[in-house]
C-alpha positions as a LaTeX table, in Angstrom:
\begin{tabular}{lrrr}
\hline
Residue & $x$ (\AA) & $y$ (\AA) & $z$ (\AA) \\
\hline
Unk1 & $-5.63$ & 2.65 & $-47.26$ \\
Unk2 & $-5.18$ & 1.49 & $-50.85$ \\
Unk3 & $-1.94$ & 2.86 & $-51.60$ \\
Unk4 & 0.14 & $-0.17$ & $-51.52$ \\
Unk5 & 3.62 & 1.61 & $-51.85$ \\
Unk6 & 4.45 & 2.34 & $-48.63$ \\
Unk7 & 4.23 & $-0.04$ & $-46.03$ \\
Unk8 & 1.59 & $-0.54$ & $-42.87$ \\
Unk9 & 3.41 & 1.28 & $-40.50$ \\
Unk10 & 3.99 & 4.49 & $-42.59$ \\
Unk11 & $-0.10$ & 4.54 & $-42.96$ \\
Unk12 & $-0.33$ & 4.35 & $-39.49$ \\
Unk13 & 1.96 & 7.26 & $-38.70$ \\
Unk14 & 0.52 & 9.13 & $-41.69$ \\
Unk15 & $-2.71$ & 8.84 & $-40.14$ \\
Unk16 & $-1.60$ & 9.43 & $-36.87$ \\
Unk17 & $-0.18$ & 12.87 & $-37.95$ \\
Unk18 & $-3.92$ & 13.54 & $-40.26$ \\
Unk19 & $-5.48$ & 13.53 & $-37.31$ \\
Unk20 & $-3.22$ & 16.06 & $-35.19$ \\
Unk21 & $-1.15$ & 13.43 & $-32.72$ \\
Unk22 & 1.82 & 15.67 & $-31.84$ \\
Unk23 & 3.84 & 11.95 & $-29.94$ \\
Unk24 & 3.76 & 8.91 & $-31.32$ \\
Unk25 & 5.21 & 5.30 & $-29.77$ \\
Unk26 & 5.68 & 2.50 & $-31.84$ \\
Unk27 & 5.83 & $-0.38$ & $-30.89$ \\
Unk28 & 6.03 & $-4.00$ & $-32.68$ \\
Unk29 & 8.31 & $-2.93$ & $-35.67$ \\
Unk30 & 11.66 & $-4.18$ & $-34.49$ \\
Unk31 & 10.13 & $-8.22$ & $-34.35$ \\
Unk32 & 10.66 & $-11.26$ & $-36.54$ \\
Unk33 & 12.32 & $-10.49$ & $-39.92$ \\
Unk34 & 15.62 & $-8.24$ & $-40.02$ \\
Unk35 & 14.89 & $-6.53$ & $-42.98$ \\
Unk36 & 11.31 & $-4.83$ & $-41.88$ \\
Unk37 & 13.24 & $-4.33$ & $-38.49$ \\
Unk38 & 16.04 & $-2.37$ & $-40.59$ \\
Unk39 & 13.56 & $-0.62$ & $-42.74$ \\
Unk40 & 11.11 & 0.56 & $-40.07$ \\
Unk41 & 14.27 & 1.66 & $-37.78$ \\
Unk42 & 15.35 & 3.89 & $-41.05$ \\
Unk43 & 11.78 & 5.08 & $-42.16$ \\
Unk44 & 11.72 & 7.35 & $-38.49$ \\
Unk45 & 13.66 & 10.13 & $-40.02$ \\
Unk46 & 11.02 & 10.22 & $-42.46$ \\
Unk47 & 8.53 & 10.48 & $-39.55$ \\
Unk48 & 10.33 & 13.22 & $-37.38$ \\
Unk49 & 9.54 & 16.18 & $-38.51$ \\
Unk50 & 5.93 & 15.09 & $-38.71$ \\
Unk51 & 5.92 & 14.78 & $-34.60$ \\
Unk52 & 7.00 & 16.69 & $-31.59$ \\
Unk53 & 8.26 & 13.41 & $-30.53$ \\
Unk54 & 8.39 & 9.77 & $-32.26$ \\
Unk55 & 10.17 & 6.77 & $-30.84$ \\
Unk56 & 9.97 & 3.16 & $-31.72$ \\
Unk57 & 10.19 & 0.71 & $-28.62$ \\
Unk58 & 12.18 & $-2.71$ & $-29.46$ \\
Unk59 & 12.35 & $-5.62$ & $-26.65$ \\
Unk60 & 15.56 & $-4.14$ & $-25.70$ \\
Unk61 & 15.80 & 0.22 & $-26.44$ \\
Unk62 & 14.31 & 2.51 & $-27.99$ \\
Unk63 & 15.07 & 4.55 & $-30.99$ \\
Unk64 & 15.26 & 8.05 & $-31.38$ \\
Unk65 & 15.22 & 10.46 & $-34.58$ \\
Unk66 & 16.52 & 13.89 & $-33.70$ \\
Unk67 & 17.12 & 16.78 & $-36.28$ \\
Unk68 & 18.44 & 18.83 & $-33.60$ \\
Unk69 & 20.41 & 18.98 & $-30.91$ \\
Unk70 & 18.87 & 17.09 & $-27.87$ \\
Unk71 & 19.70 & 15.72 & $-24.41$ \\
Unk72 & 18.73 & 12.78 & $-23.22$ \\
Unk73 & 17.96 & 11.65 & $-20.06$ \\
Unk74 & 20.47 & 8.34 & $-19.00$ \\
Unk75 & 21.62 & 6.26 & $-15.83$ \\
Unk76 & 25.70 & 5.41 & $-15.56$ \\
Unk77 & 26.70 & 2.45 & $-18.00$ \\
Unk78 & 23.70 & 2.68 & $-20.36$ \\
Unk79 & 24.70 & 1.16 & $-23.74$ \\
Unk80 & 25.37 & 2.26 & $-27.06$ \\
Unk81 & 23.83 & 5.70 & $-27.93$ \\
Unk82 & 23.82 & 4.44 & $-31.79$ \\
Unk83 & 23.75 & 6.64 & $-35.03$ \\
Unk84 & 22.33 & 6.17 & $-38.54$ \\
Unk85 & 21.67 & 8.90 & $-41.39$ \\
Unk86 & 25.03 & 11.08 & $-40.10$ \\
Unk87 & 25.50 & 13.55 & $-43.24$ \\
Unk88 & 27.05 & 16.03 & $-41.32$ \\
Unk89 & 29.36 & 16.29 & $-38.18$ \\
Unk90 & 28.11 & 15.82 & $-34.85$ \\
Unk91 & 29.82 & 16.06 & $-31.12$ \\
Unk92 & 28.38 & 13.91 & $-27.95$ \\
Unk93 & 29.04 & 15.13 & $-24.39$ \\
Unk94 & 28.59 & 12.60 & $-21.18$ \\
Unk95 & 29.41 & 9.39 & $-22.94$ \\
Unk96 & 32.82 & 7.34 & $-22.29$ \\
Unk97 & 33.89 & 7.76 & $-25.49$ \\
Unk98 & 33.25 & 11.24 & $-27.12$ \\
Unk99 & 32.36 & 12.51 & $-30.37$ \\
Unk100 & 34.15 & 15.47 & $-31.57$ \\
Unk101 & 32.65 & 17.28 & $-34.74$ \\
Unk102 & 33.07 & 13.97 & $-36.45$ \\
Unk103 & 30.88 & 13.18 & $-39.56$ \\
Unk104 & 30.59 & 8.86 & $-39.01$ \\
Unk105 & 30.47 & 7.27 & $-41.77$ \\
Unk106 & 29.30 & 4.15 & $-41.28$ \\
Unk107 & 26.50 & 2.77 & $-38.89$ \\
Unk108 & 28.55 & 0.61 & $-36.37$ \\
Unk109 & 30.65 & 3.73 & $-36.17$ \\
Unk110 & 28.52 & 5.50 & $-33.10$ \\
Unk111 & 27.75 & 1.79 & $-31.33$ \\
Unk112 & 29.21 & 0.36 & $-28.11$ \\
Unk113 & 29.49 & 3.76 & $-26.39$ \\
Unk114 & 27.93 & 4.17 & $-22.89$ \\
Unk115 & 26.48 & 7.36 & $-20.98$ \\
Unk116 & 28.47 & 8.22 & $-17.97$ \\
Unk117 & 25.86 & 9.79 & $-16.29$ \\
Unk118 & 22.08 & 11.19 & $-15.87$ \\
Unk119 & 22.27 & 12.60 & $-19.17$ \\
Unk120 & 23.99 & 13.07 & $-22.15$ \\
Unk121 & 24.07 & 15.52 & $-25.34$ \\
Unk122 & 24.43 & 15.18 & $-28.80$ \\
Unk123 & 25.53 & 18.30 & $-30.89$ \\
Unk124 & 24.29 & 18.54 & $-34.25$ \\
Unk125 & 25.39 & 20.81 & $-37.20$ \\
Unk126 & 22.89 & 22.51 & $-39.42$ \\
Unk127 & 21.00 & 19.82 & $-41.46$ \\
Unk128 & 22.28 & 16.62 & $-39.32$ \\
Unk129 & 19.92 & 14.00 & $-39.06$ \\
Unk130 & 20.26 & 11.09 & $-36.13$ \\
Unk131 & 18.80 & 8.17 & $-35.32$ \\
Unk132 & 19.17 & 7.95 & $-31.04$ \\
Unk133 & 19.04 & 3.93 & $-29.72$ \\
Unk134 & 18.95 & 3.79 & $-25.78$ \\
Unk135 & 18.86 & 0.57 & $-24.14$ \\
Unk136 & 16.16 & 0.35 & $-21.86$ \\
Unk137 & 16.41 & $-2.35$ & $-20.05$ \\
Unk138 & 12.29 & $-1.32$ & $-18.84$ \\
Unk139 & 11.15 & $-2.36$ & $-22.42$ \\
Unk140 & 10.15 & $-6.06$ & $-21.86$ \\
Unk141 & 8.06 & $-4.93$ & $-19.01$ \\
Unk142 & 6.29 & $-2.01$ & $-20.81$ \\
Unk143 & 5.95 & $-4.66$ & $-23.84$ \\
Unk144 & 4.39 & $-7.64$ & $-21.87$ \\
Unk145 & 1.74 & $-5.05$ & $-19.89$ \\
Unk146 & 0.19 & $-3.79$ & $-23.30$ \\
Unk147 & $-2.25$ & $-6.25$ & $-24.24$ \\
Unk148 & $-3.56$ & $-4.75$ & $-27.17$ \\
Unk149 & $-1.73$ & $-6.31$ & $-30.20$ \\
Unk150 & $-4.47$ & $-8.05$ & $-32.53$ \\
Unk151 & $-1.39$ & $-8.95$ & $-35.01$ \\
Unk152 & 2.03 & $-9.34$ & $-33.99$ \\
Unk153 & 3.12 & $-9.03$ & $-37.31$ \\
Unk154 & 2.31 & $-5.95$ & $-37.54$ \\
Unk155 & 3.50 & $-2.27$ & $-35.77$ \\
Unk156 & 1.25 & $-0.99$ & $-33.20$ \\
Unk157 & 1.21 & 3.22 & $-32.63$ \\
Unk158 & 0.21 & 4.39 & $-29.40$ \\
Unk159 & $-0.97$ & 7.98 & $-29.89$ \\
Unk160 & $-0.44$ & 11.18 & $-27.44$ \\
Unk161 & $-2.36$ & 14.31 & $-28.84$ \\
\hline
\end{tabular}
């Protein structure tokens, strides 16, 4: 693709969604320089309403974009359900420490919080956009058994029509 103002991984998904994928995994983006890690983490609520589902697998979670409200599956102590992108106020049920119609402001603001139990919910209001981060403590396991990467500089995208 010749268009050389958007990065790799946005050609990918663009393509991805061009050719009628409806779930998309990415994996790769979270790896050796901070700043792609933070821009690729940021560029997924571009790529949400594009997908049924999108997620981006790091070594240690994965990361979410929701525009709605969604449960999520859990287990008892998993860490920080995490937040970017809050522009409006949103409410969490089934985490220790609960959100209540609270617009964050800041990103560390919905970090170090842990589900209590097989699920939890997060409540949006009209126009929210979140960014989900699970820890998955799977990932390193799923990561190692995919022997596919030709560059590990740059994103994979494993495709589900």
């Amino acid at each position: 693709v010749e268009d050389q103002e958007i990065n790799d991984l946005t050609k990918s998904v663009r393509f991805a969604h061009a050719q009628g994928y409806r779930e998309v995994l990415i994996l790769g983006a979270t790896g050796l320089r901070e700043d792609h890690t933070l821009g690729n983490i940021s560029l997924l609520m571009e790529y949400a309403p594009l997908f049924k589902r999108v997620e981006m697998l790091s070594d240690y979670g994965l990361f979410t974009p929701i525009l709605e409200t969604t449960t999520f599956a859990s287990y008892p102590g998993q860490q920080s359900p995490f937040s970017f992108f809050i522009r409006r106020e949103i409410s969490t049920e089934g985490l220790r420490w609960p959100i209540c119609q609270r617009k964050l402001t800041s990103w560390w603001q919905g970090t170090l919080n842990e589900a209590l139990g097989n699920q939890f919910t997060v409540t949006l209001s009209p126009d929210c956009r979140v960014i989900i981060y699970r820890e998955a403590p799977y990932t390193k396991i799923v990561l190692k058994s995919i022997t596919t990467f030709q560059d590990r500089y740059t994103p994979q995208l494993y495709m589900l029509k």
